[in-house]
Amino acid sequence: RSLGSGSVHLTDNFKSGSFDKVRHIKTIPQQLFEPVKAESGVAIRPILAEATTAILRSILESSDQGVLFTDLEHRTLACNRRFGEIFDVDLQEAVRSEAEQLRRRVEHLIPDPKSWRQMLDRVYASPSEEFTDEQLLLKSPRIVVRRWTGPVYDDSGNLHGRLWTFLDITKDIRRQRMQEVLYEISTFNDPDPSVAYGYILQRISDFYDGTTAVLSIRNYNRMDYRCIRGPHSILKHLKGVDLKDSYCKITIKSSEPVVIQDTRKHPEAKRLIASRIGYFTRYMGVPIRSSLGDAIGTVCIL
């Protein structure tokens, strides 16, 4: 849906990069909204044209999507709070800036600025077309937004500008990726156990953006490291650690998954050597069980 300069722009049936049907509904004659037919999917009571600014402001302020409205010269005419949050820009700065200034302001968030600019050029070269895609933004943490843009028409059916919306779909993308990783792990098979658990740890490490993943087995008063995957760390040079100095002893003791956001603040973990000397560590451990159900080791990330 596009709202701007007194027009309502409805689209449906997305197919092959464009929309099959686009309906333009005249909404503002001189001073009143005309009622919109029920079959259009929008119903509006006749109201004074002066009220449209307040209505538009309320819609922009309440939307959970970032919204940007530009003219045909690519200059920002309006944007909302959520847009500013997504792109780390001041709203007043955005509407005062020229198109190139705003692009440079947000360009550091784009993984491939050259392709991004080429995409914008293609969009503005086809002013009546609609586009949708997904865009990774290099924030901390990184986010993914679903970007949609379509034309806005004035009362006479002439192009007046372009509307952009940005919806944060990071959680949806992460859930989808998690399901894919779980499927890959559950269907992987190799007669060599070391290959199998090495693959599992590598996939876990990759999913958590390169975090160190460790498989350790209890050997009396020690935890033997059977496999380590992830970035280079001191763990790669160790064969194991004394049980009394291991975060994994908390997982084995509880015999259930353990998540510690800051080991320096955990009642048990803070007494371990690494925490006492000040290392900031997040830990998640899952017990490995024997055929009898006893916790004999852990798979953990650090």
mmCIF file of N, CA, C and O in Angstrom, residues 159-244:
data_model
loop_
_atom_site.group_PDB
_atom_site.id
_atom_site.type_symbol
_atom_site.label_atom_id
_atom_site.label_comp_id
_atom_site.label_asym_id
_atom_site.label_seq_id
_atom_site.Cartn_x
_atom_site.Cartn_y
_atom_site.Cartn_z
ATOM 1 N N LEU A 159 2.894 10.449 -11.937
ATOM 2 C CA LEU A 159 3.861 10.029 -10.931
ATOM 3 C C LEU A 159 4.264 11.215 -10.072
ATOM 4 O O LEU A 159 4.612 12.284 -10.579
ATOM 5 N N HIS A 160 4.240 10.992 -8.762
ATOM 6 C CA HIS A 160 4.565 12.070 -7.843
ATOM 7 C C HIS A 160 5.816 11.761 -7.035
ATOM 8 O O HIS A 160 6.465 12.669 -6.527
ATOM 9 N N GLY A 161 6.147 10.481 -6.882
ATOM 10 C CA GLY A 161 7.310 10.109 -6.087
ATOM 11 C C GLY A 161 7.388 8.608 -5.937
ATOM 12 O O GLY A 161 6.753 7.853 -6.669
ATOM 13 N N ARG A 162 8.151 8.190 -4.949
ATOM 14 C CA ARG A 162 8.341 6.752 -4.706
ATOM 15 C C ARG A 162 8.335 6.489 -3.211
ATOM 16 O O ARG A 162 8.939 7.237 -2.431
ATOM 17 N N LEU A 163 7.631 5.425 -2.844
ATOM 18 C CA LEU A 163 7.557 5.007 -1.456
ATOM 19 C C LEU A 163 8.461 3.805 -1.232
ATOM 20 O O LEU A 163 8.495 2.887 -2.052
ATOM 21 N N TRP A 164 9.215 3.824 -0.108
ATOM 22 C CA TRP A 164 10.078 2.716 0.284
ATOM 23 C C TRP A 164 9.655 2.243 1.670
ATOM 24 O O TRP A 164 9.389 3.066 2.545
ATOM 25 N N THR A 165 9.596 0.927 1.865
ATOM 26 C CA THR A 165 9.359 0.379 3.202
ATOM 27 C C THR A 165 10.448 -0.628 3.521
ATOM 28 O O THR A 165 10.950 -1.340 2.637
ATOM 29 N N PHE A 166 10.817 -0.700 4.806
ATOM 30 C CA PHE A 166 11.899 -1.576 5.260
ATOM 31 C C PHE A 166 11.421 -2.317 6.512
ATOM 32 O O PHE A 166 11.168 -1.689 7.549
ATOM 33 N N LEU A 167 11.276 -3.636 6.393
ATOM 34 C CA LEU A 167 10.799 -4.456 7.498
ATOM 35 C C LEU A 167 11.937 -5.338 7.996
ATOM 36 O O LEU A 167 12.551 -6.082 7.219
ATOM 37 N N ASP A 168 12.226 -5.273 9.288
ATOM 38 C CA ASP A 168 13.283 -6.088 9.888
ATOM 39 C C ASP A 168 12.825 -7.543 9.954
ATOM 40 O O ASP A 168 11.889 -7.885 10.682
ATOM 41 N N ILE A 169 13.466 -8.414 9.185
ATOM 42 C CA ILE A 169 13.098 -9.843 9.158
ATOM 43 C C ILE A 169 14.238 -10.705 9.697
ATOM 44 O O ILE A 169 14.325 -11.901 9.404
ATOM 45 N N THR A 170 15.111 -10.110 10.509
ATOM 46 C CA THR A 170 16.287 -10.819 11.016
ATOM 47 C C THR A 170 15.901 -12.095 11.749
ATOM 48 O O THR A 170 16.497 -13.165 11.530
ATOM 49 N N LYS A 171 14.906 -12.027 12.628
ATOM 50 C CA LYS A 171 14.504 -13.205 13.404
ATOM 51 C C LYS A 171 13.961 -14.298 12.496
ATOM 52 O O LYS A 171 14.235 -15.482 12.716
ATOM 53 N N ASP A 172 13.200 -13.923 11.483
ATOM 54 C CA ASP A 172 12.670 -14.924 10.545
ATOM 55 C C ASP A 172 13.795 -15.604 9.775
ATOM 56 O O ASP A 172 13.782 -16.830 9.586
ATOM 57 N N ILE A 173 14.778 -14.823 9.330
ATOM 58 C CA ILE A 173 15.908 -15.379 8.596
ATOM 59 C C ILE A 173 16.708 -16.319 9.492
ATOM 60 O O ILE A 173 17.143 -17.403 9.072
ATOM 61 N N ARG A 174 16.899 -15.924 10.748
ATOM 62 C CA ARG A 174 17.668 -16.749 11.679
ATOM 63 C C ARG A 174 16.945 -18.065 11.977
ATOM 64 O O ARG A 174 17.575 -19.121 12.048
ATOM 65 N N ARG A 175 15.622 -17.993 12.160
ATOM 66 C CA ARG A 175 14.871 -19.223 12.400
ATOM 67 C C ARG A 175 14.959 -20.158 11.196
ATOM 68 O O ARG A 175 15.107 -21.376 11.349
ATOM 69 N N GLN A 176 14.866 -19.598 10.008
ATOM 70 C CA GLN A 176 14.969 -20.404 8.798
ATOM 71 C C GLN A 176 16.353 -21.053 8.697
ATOM 72 O O GLN A 176 16.477 -22.251 8.383
ATOM 73 N N ARG A 177 17.389 -20.265 8.980
ATOM 74 C CA ARG A 177 18.750 -20.803 8.921
ATOM 75 C C ARG A 177 18.945 -21.886 9.979
ATOM 76 O O ARG A 177 19.617 -22.900 9.734
ATOM 77 N N MET A 178 18.358 -21.689 11.162
ATOM 78 C CA MET A 178 18.479 -22.690 12.219
ATOM 79 C C MET A 178 17.872 -24.016 11.790
ATOM 80 O O MET A 178 18.446 -25.093 12.011
ATOM 81 N N GLN A 179 16.703 -23.956 11.168
ATOM 82 C CA GLN A 179 16.054 -25.177 10.701
ATOM 83 C C GLN A 179 16.906 -25.873 9.644
ATOM 84 O O GLN A 179 17.006 -27.107 9.618
ATOM 85 N N GLU A 180 17.529 -25.094 8.773
ATOM 86 C CA GLU A 180 18.379 -25.674 7.735
ATOM 87 C C GLU A 180 19.594 -26.368 8.354
ATOM 88 O O GLU A 180 19.966 -27.476 7.943
ATOM 89 N N VAL A 181 20.221 -25.710 9.348
ATOM 90 C CA VAL A 181 21.394 -26.301 9.996
ATOM 91 C C VAL A 181 21.020 -27.572 10.739
ATOM 92 O O VAL A 181 21.731 -28.590 10.671
ATOM 93 N N LEU A 182 19.896 -27.539 11.461
ATOM 94 C CA LEU A 182 19.455 -28.734 12.191
ATOM 95 C C LEU A 182 19.191 -29.890 11.226
ATOM 96 O O LEU A 182 19.504 -31.049 11.531
ATOM 97 N N TYR A 183 18.610 -29.579 10.086
ATOM 98 C CA TYR A 183 18.347 -30.638 9.101
ATOM 99 C C TYR A 183 19.664 -31.206 8.567
ATOM 100 O O TYR A 183 19.820 -32.432 8.448
ATOM 101 N N GLU A 184 20.614 -30.334 8.257
ATOM 102 C CA GLU A 184 21.897 -30.793 7.732
ATOM 103 C C GLU A 184 22.623 -31.666 8.752
ATOM 104 O O GLU A 184 23.215 -32.696 8.398
ATOM 105 N N ILE A 185 22.573 -31.259 10.027
ATOM 106 C CA ILE A 185 23.232 -32.050 11.071
ATOM 107 C C ILE A 185 22.554 -33.402 11.248
ATOM 108 O O ILE A 185 23.210 -34.437 11.358
ATOM 109 N N SER A 186 21.231 -33.388 11.275
ATOM 110 C CA SER A 186 20.495 -34.626 11.553
ATOM 111 C C SER A 186 20.599 -35.645 10.422
ATOM 112 O O SER A 186 20.429 -36.842 10.643
ATOM 113 N N THR A 187 20.880 -35.184 9.205
ATOM 114 C CA THR A 187 20.947 -36.100 8.070
ATOM 115 C C THR A 187 22.381 -36.453 7.680
ATOM 116 O O THR A 187 22.585 -37.257 6.771
ATOM 117 N N PHE A 188 23.367 -35.874 8.379
ATOM 118 C CA PHE A 188 24.772 -36.165 8.045
ATOM 119 C C PHE A 188 25.149 -37.527 8.613
ATOM 120 O O PHE A 188 24.807 -37.878 9.742
ATOM 121 N N ASN A 189 25.895 -38.298 7.834
ATOM 122 C CA ASN A 189 26.293 -39.628 8.273
ATOM 123 C C ASN A 189 27.692 -39.936 7.761
ATOM 124 O O ASN A 189 28.022 -39.652 6.608
ATOM 125 N N ASP A 190 28.525 -40.482 8.649
ATOM 126 C CA ASP A 190 29.862 -40.903 8.256
ATOM 127 C C ASP A 190 30.296 -42.031 9.179
ATOM 128 O O ASP A 190 30.051 -41.966 10.387
ATOM 129 N N PRO A 191 30.918 -43.079 8.637
ATOM 130 C CA PRO A 191 31.332 -44.196 9.489
ATOM 131 C C PRO A 191 32.399 -43.828 10.509
ATOM 132 O O PRO A 191 32.566 -44.520 11.523
ATOM 133 N N ASP A 192 33.124 -42.725 10.266
ATOM 134 C CA ASP A 192 34.150 -42.273 11.205
ATOM 135 C C ASP A 192 33.520 -41.278 12.174
ATOM 136 O O ASP A 192 33.147 -40.171 11.769
ATOM 137 N N PRO A 193 33.396 -41.623 13.458
ATOM 138 C CA PRO A 193 32.762 -40.712 14.424
ATOM 139 C C PRO A 193 33.440 -39.346 14.494
ATOM 140 O O PRO A 193 32.770 -38.330 14.661
ATOM 141 N N SER A 194 34.780 -39.315 14.338
ATOM 142 C CA SER A 194 35.477 -38.029 14.437
ATOM 143 C C SER A 194 35.071 -37.087 13.305
ATOM 144 O O SER A 194 35.000 -35.868 13.490
ATOM 145 N N VAL A 195 34.801 -37.656 12.127
ATOM 146 C CA VAL A 195 34.330 -36.841 11.011
ATOM 147 C C VAL A 195 32.926 -36.317 11.299
ATOM 148 O O VAL A 195 32.612 -35.156 11.035
ATOM 149 N N ALA A 196 32.089 -37.174 11.862
ATOM 150 C CA ALA A 196 30.706 -36.791 12.157
ATOM 151 C C ALA A 196 30.644 -35.664 13.178
ATOM 152 O O ALA A 196 30.004 -34.629 12.948
ATOM 153 N N TYR A 197 31.340 -35.835 14.329
ATOM 154 C CA TYR A 197 31.212 -34.774 15.322
ATOM 155 C C TYR A 197 32.022 -33.537 14.942
ATOM 156 O O TYR A 197 31.719 -32.427 15.379
ATOM 157 N N GLY A 198 33.046 -33.726 14.102
ATOM 158 C CA GLY A 198 33.749 -32.545 13.590
ATOM 159 C C GLY A 198 32.842 -31.707 12.709
ATOM 160 O O GLY A 198 32.849 -30.466 12.773
ATOM 161 N N TYR A 199 32.044 -32.371 11.883
ATOM 162 C CA TYR A 199 31.091 -31.665 11.022
ATOM 163 C C TYR A 199 30.042 -30.946 11.860
ATOM 164 O O TYR A 199 29.706 -29.777 11.596
ATOM 165 N N ILE A 200 29.524 -31.634 12.875
ATOM 166 C CA ILE A 200 28.497 -31.029 13.731
ATOM 167 C C ILE A 200 29.031 -29.772 14.399
ATOM 168 O O ILE A 200 28.381 -28.719 14.398
ATOM 169 N N LEU A 201 30.241 -29.844 14.965
ATOM 170 C CA LEU A 201 30.807 -28.681 15.651
ATOM 171 C C LEU A 201 31.077 -27.533 14.684
ATOM 172 O O LEU A 201 30.887 -26.362 15.036
ATOM 173 N N GLN A 202 31.507 -27.866 13.463
ATOM 174 C CA GLN A 202 31.760 -26.811 12.486
ATOM 175 C C GLN A 202 30.479 -26.079 12.119
ATOM 176 O O GLN A 202 30.463 -24.854 12.002
ATOM 177 N N ARG A 203 29.381 -26.822 11.949
ATOM 178 C CA ARG A 203 28.104 -26.199 11.609
ATOM 179 C C ARG A 203 27.609 -25.339 12.772
ATOM 180 O O ARG A 203 27.042 -24.265 12.557
ATOM 181 N N ILE A 204 27.812 -25.799 14.009
ATOM 182 C CA ILE A 204 27.420 -25.005 15.181
ATOM 183 C C ILE A 204 28.237 -23.724 15.236
ATOM 184 O O ILE A 204 27.708 -22.631 15.451
ATOM 185 N N SER A 205 29.546 -23.843 15.039
ATOM 186 C CA SER A 205 30.416 -22.666 15.066
ATOM 187 C C SER A 205 30.018 -21.658 13.993
ATOM 188 O O SER A 205 29.948 -20.452 14.247
ATOM 189 N N ASP A 206 29.740 -22.157 12.779
ATOM 190 C CA ASP A 206 29.341 -21.265 11.688
ATOM 191 C C ASP A 206 28.031 -20.554 12.004
ATOM 192 O O ASP A 206 27.879 -19.358 11.715
ATOM 193 N N PHE A 207 27.072 -21.299 12.580
ATOM 194 C CA PHE A 207 25.768 -20.700 12.873
ATOM 195 C C PHE A 207 25.900 -19.551 13.858
ATOM 196 O O PHE A 207 25.213 -18.536 13.735
ATOM 197 N N TYR A 208 26.787 -19.703 14.842
ATOM 198 C CA TYR A 208 26.987 -18.641 15.830
ATOM 199 C C TYR A 208 28.132 -17.717 15.434
ATOM 200 O O TYR A 208 28.896 -17.246 16.278
ATOM 201 N N ASP A 209 28.273 -17.486 14.127
ATOM 202 C CA ASP A 209 29.199 -16.484 13.582
ATOM 203 C C ASP A 209 30.639 -16.719 14.004
ATOM 204 O O ASP A 209 31.363 -15.787 14.377
ATOM 205 N N GLY A 210 31.065 -17.981 13.935
ATOM 206 C CA GLY A 210 32.470 -18.280 14.183
ATOM 207 C C GLY A 210 32.841 -18.463 15.633
ATOM 208 O O GLY A 210 34.030 -18.429 15.985
ATOM 209 N N THR A 211 31.868 -18.651 16.509
ATOM 210 C CA THR A 211 32.160 -18.896 17.914
ATOM 211 C C THR A 211 32.879 -20.236 18.074
ATOM 212 O O THR A 211 32.645 -21.174 17.334
ATOM 213 N N THR A 212 33.762 -20.326 19.073
ATOM 214 C CA THR A 212 34.466 -21.574 19.334
ATOM 215 C C THR A 212 33.498 -22.632 19.852
ATOM 216 O O THR A 212 32.771 -22.402 20.818
ATOM 217 N N ALA A 213 33.476 -23.797 19.193
ATOM 218 C CA ALA A 213 32.634 -24.917 19.605
ATOM 219 C C ALA A 213 33.533 -26.072 20.024
ATOM 220 O O ALA A 213 34.519 -26.382 19.348
ATOM 221 N N VAL A 214 33.196 -26.700 21.148
ATOM 222 C CA VAL A 214 34.057 -27.725 21.738
ATOM 223 C C VAL A 214 33.237 -28.951 22.099
ATOM 224 O O VAL A 214 32.137 -28.840 22.655
ATOM 225 N N LEU A 215 33.787 -30.137 21.790
ATOM 226 C CA LEU A 215 33.243 -31.385 22.296
ATOM 227 C C LEU A 215 34.240 -31.927 23.305
ATOM 228 O O LEU A 215 35.413 -32.144 22.973
ATOM 229 N N SER A 216 33.786 -32.099 24.548
ATOM 230 C CA SER A 216 34.681 -32.583 25.601
ATOM 231 C C SER A 216 34.042 -33.769 26.316
ATOM 232 O O SER A 216 32.822 -33.831 26.486
ATOM 233 N N ILE A 217 34.891 -34.712 26.720
ATOM 234 C CA ILE A 217 34.446 -35.911 27.418
ATOM 235 C C ILE A 217 35.134 -35.966 28.780
ATOM 236 O O ILE A 217 36.351 -35.729 28.887
ATOM 237 N N ARG A 218 34.369 -36.300 29.801
ATOM 238 C CA ARG A 218 34.934 -36.369 31.141
ATOM 239 C C ARG A 218 35.826 -37.598 31.270
ATOM 240 O O ARG A 218 35.455 -38.712 30.910
ATOM 241 N N ASN A 219 37.026 -37.366 31.785
ATOM 242 C CA ASN A 219 37.985 -38.446 32.030
ATOM 243 C C ASN A 219 38.451 -38.314 33.475
ATOM 244 O O ASN A 219 39.437 -37.648 33.765
ATOM 245 N N TYR A 220 37.703 -38.902 34.376
ATOM 246 C CA TYR A 220 37.943 -38.785 35.816
ATOM 247 C C TYR A 220 37.870 -37.310 36.208
ATOM 248 O O TYR A 220 36.817 -36.702 36.129
ATOM 249 N N ASN A 221 38.985 -36.712 36.604
ATOM 250 C CA ASN A 221 38.982 -35.326 37.077
ATOM 251 C C ASN A 221 39.392 -34.328 35.999
ATOM 252 O O ASN A 221 39.778 -33.198 36.308
ATOM 253 N N ARG A 222 39.315 -34.754 34.745
ATOM 254 C CA ARG A 222 39.645 -33.863 33.636
ATOM 255 C C ARG A 222 38.539 -33.887 32.599
ATOM 256 O O ARG A 222 37.756 -34.843 32.520
ATOM 257 N N MET A 223 38.493 -32.829 31.807
ATOM 258 C CA MET A 223 37.652 -32.796 30.622
ATOM 259 C C MET A 223 38.584 -32.833 29.420
ATOM 260 O O MET A 223 39.361 -31.900 29.187
ATOM 261 N N ASP A 224 38.542 -33.942 28.676
ATOM 262 C CA ASP A 224 39.383 -34.084 27.490
ATOM 263 C C ASP A 224 38.694 -33.457 26.287
ATOM 264 O O ASP A 224 37.526 -33.747 26.005
ATOM 265 N N TYR A 225 39.444 -32.602 25.570
ATOM 266 C CA TYR A 225 38.902 -31.975 24.372
ATOM 267 C C TYR A 225 39.074 -32.940 23.193
ATOM 268 O O TYR A 225 40.191 -33.207 22.754
ATOM 269 N N ARG A 226 37.967 -33.463 22.682
ATOM 270 C CA ARG A 226 38.022 -34.392 21.562
ATOM 271 C C ARG A 226 37.973 -33.670 20.216
ATOM 272 O O ARG A 226 38.452 -34.180 19.223
ATOM 273 N N CYS A 227 37.356 -32.499 20.199
ATOM 274 C CA CYS A 227 37.244 -31.763 18.933
ATOM 275 C C CYS A 227 36.975 -30.296 19.235
ATOM 276 O O CYS A 227 36.195 -29.978 20.146
ATOM 277 N N ILE A 228 37.634 -29.398 18.490
ATOM 278 C CA ILE A 228 37.446 -27.954 18.637
ATOM 279 C C ILE A 228 37.303 -27.357 17.246
ATOM 280 O O ILE A 228 38.098 -27.649 16.349
ATOM 281 N N ARG A 229 36.286 -26.542 17.055
ATOM 282 C CA ARG A 229 36.082 -25.846 15.789
ATOM 283 C C ARG A 229 35.809 -24.373 16.081
ATOM 284 O O ARG A 229 35.204 -24.026 17.092
ATOM 285 N N GLY A 230 36.233 -23.519 15.168
ATOM 286 C CA GLY A 230 36.004 -22.092 15.337
ATOM 287 C C GLY A 230 37.285 -21.311 15.157
ATOM 288 O O GLY A 230 38.280 -21.830 14.636
ATOM 289 N N PRO A 231 37.311 -20.060 15.594
ATOM 290 C CA PRO A 231 38.484 -19.212 15.400
ATOM 291 C C PRO A 231 39.664 -19.703 16.239
ATOM 292 O O PRO A 231 39.504 -20.466 17.182
ATOM 293 N N HIS A 232 40.845 -19.236 15.873
ATOM 294 C CA HIS A 232 42.035 -19.600 16.644
ATOM 295 C C HIS A 232 41.901 -19.072 18.068
ATOM 296 O O HIS A 232 41.542 -17.930 18.323
ATOM 297 N N SER A 233 42.170 -19.922 19.019
ATOM 298 C CA SER A 233 42.111 -19.513 20.418
ATOM 299 C C SER A 233 43.046 -20.396 21.211
ATOM 300 O O SER A 233 43.607 -21.385 20.706
ATOM 301 N N ILE A 234 43.242 -20.064 22.467
ATOM 302 C CA ILE A 234 44.127 -20.834 23.330
ATOM 303 C C ILE A 234 43.657 -22.275 23.462
ATOM 304 O O ILE A 234 44.448 -23.201 23.670
ATOM 305 N N LEU A 235 42.344 -22.509 23.292
ATOM 306 C CA LEU A 235 41.809 -23.859 23.439
ATOM 307 C C LEU A 235 42.406 -24.814 22.414
ATOM 308 O O LEU A 235 42.543 -26.010 22.677
ATOM 309 N N LYS A 236 42.744 -24.318 21.237
ATOM 310 C CA LYS A 236 43.265 -25.193 20.187
ATOM 311 C C LYS A 236 44.614 -25.792 20.547
ATOM 312 O O LYS A 236 45.057 -26.760 19.928
ATOM 313 N N HIS A 237 45.284 -25.217 21.519
ATOM 314 C CA HIS A 237 46.592 -25.718 21.931
ATOM 315 C C HIS A 237 46.497 -26.583 23.181
ATOM 316 O O HIS A 237 47.523 -27.023 23.692
ATOM 317 N N LEU A 238 45.294 -26.828 23.656
ATOM 318 C CA LEU A 238 45.113 -27.611 24.877
ATOM 319 C C LEU A 238 44.482 -28.955 24.570
ATOM 320 O O LEU A 238 43.670 -29.072 23.651
ATOM 321 N N LYS A 239 44.875 -29.942 25.314
ATOM 322 C CA LYS A 239 44.283 -31.276 25.187
ATOM 323 C C LYS A 239 43.064 -31.426 26.089
ATOM 324 O O LYS A 239 42.264 -32.344 25.910
ATOM 325 N N GLY A 240 42.966 -30.536 27.051
ATOM 326 C CA GLY A 240 41.855 -30.606 27.988
ATOM 327 C C GLY A 240 42.084 -29.660 29.143
ATOM 328 O O GLY A 240 42.995 -28.826 29.104
ATOM 329 N N VAL A 241 41.272 -29.788 30.167
ATOM 330 C CA VAL A 241 41.355 -28.906 31.326
ATOM 331 C C VAL A 241 40.884 -29.671 32.543
ATOM 332 O O VAL A 241 40.063 -30.596 32.442
ATOM 333 N N ASP A 242 41.402 -29.305 33.708
ATOM 334 C CA ASP A 242 40.938 -29.934 34.940
ATOM 335 C C ASP A 242 39.448 -29.663 35.125
ATOM 336 O O ASP A 242 38.974 -28.552 34.850
ATOM 337 N N LEU A 243 38.736 -30.671 35.579
ATOM 338 C CA LEU A 243 37.297 -30.531 35.757
ATOM 339 C C LEU A 243 36.960 -29.348 36.654
ATOM 340 O O LEU A 243 36.007 -28.610 36.387
ATOM 341 N N LYS A 244 37.752 -29.135 37.706
ATOM 342 C CA LYS A 244 37.459 -28.055 38.656
ATOM 343 C C LYS A 244 37.587 -26.676 38.023
ATOM 344 O O LYS A 244 37.039 -25.697 38.543
#
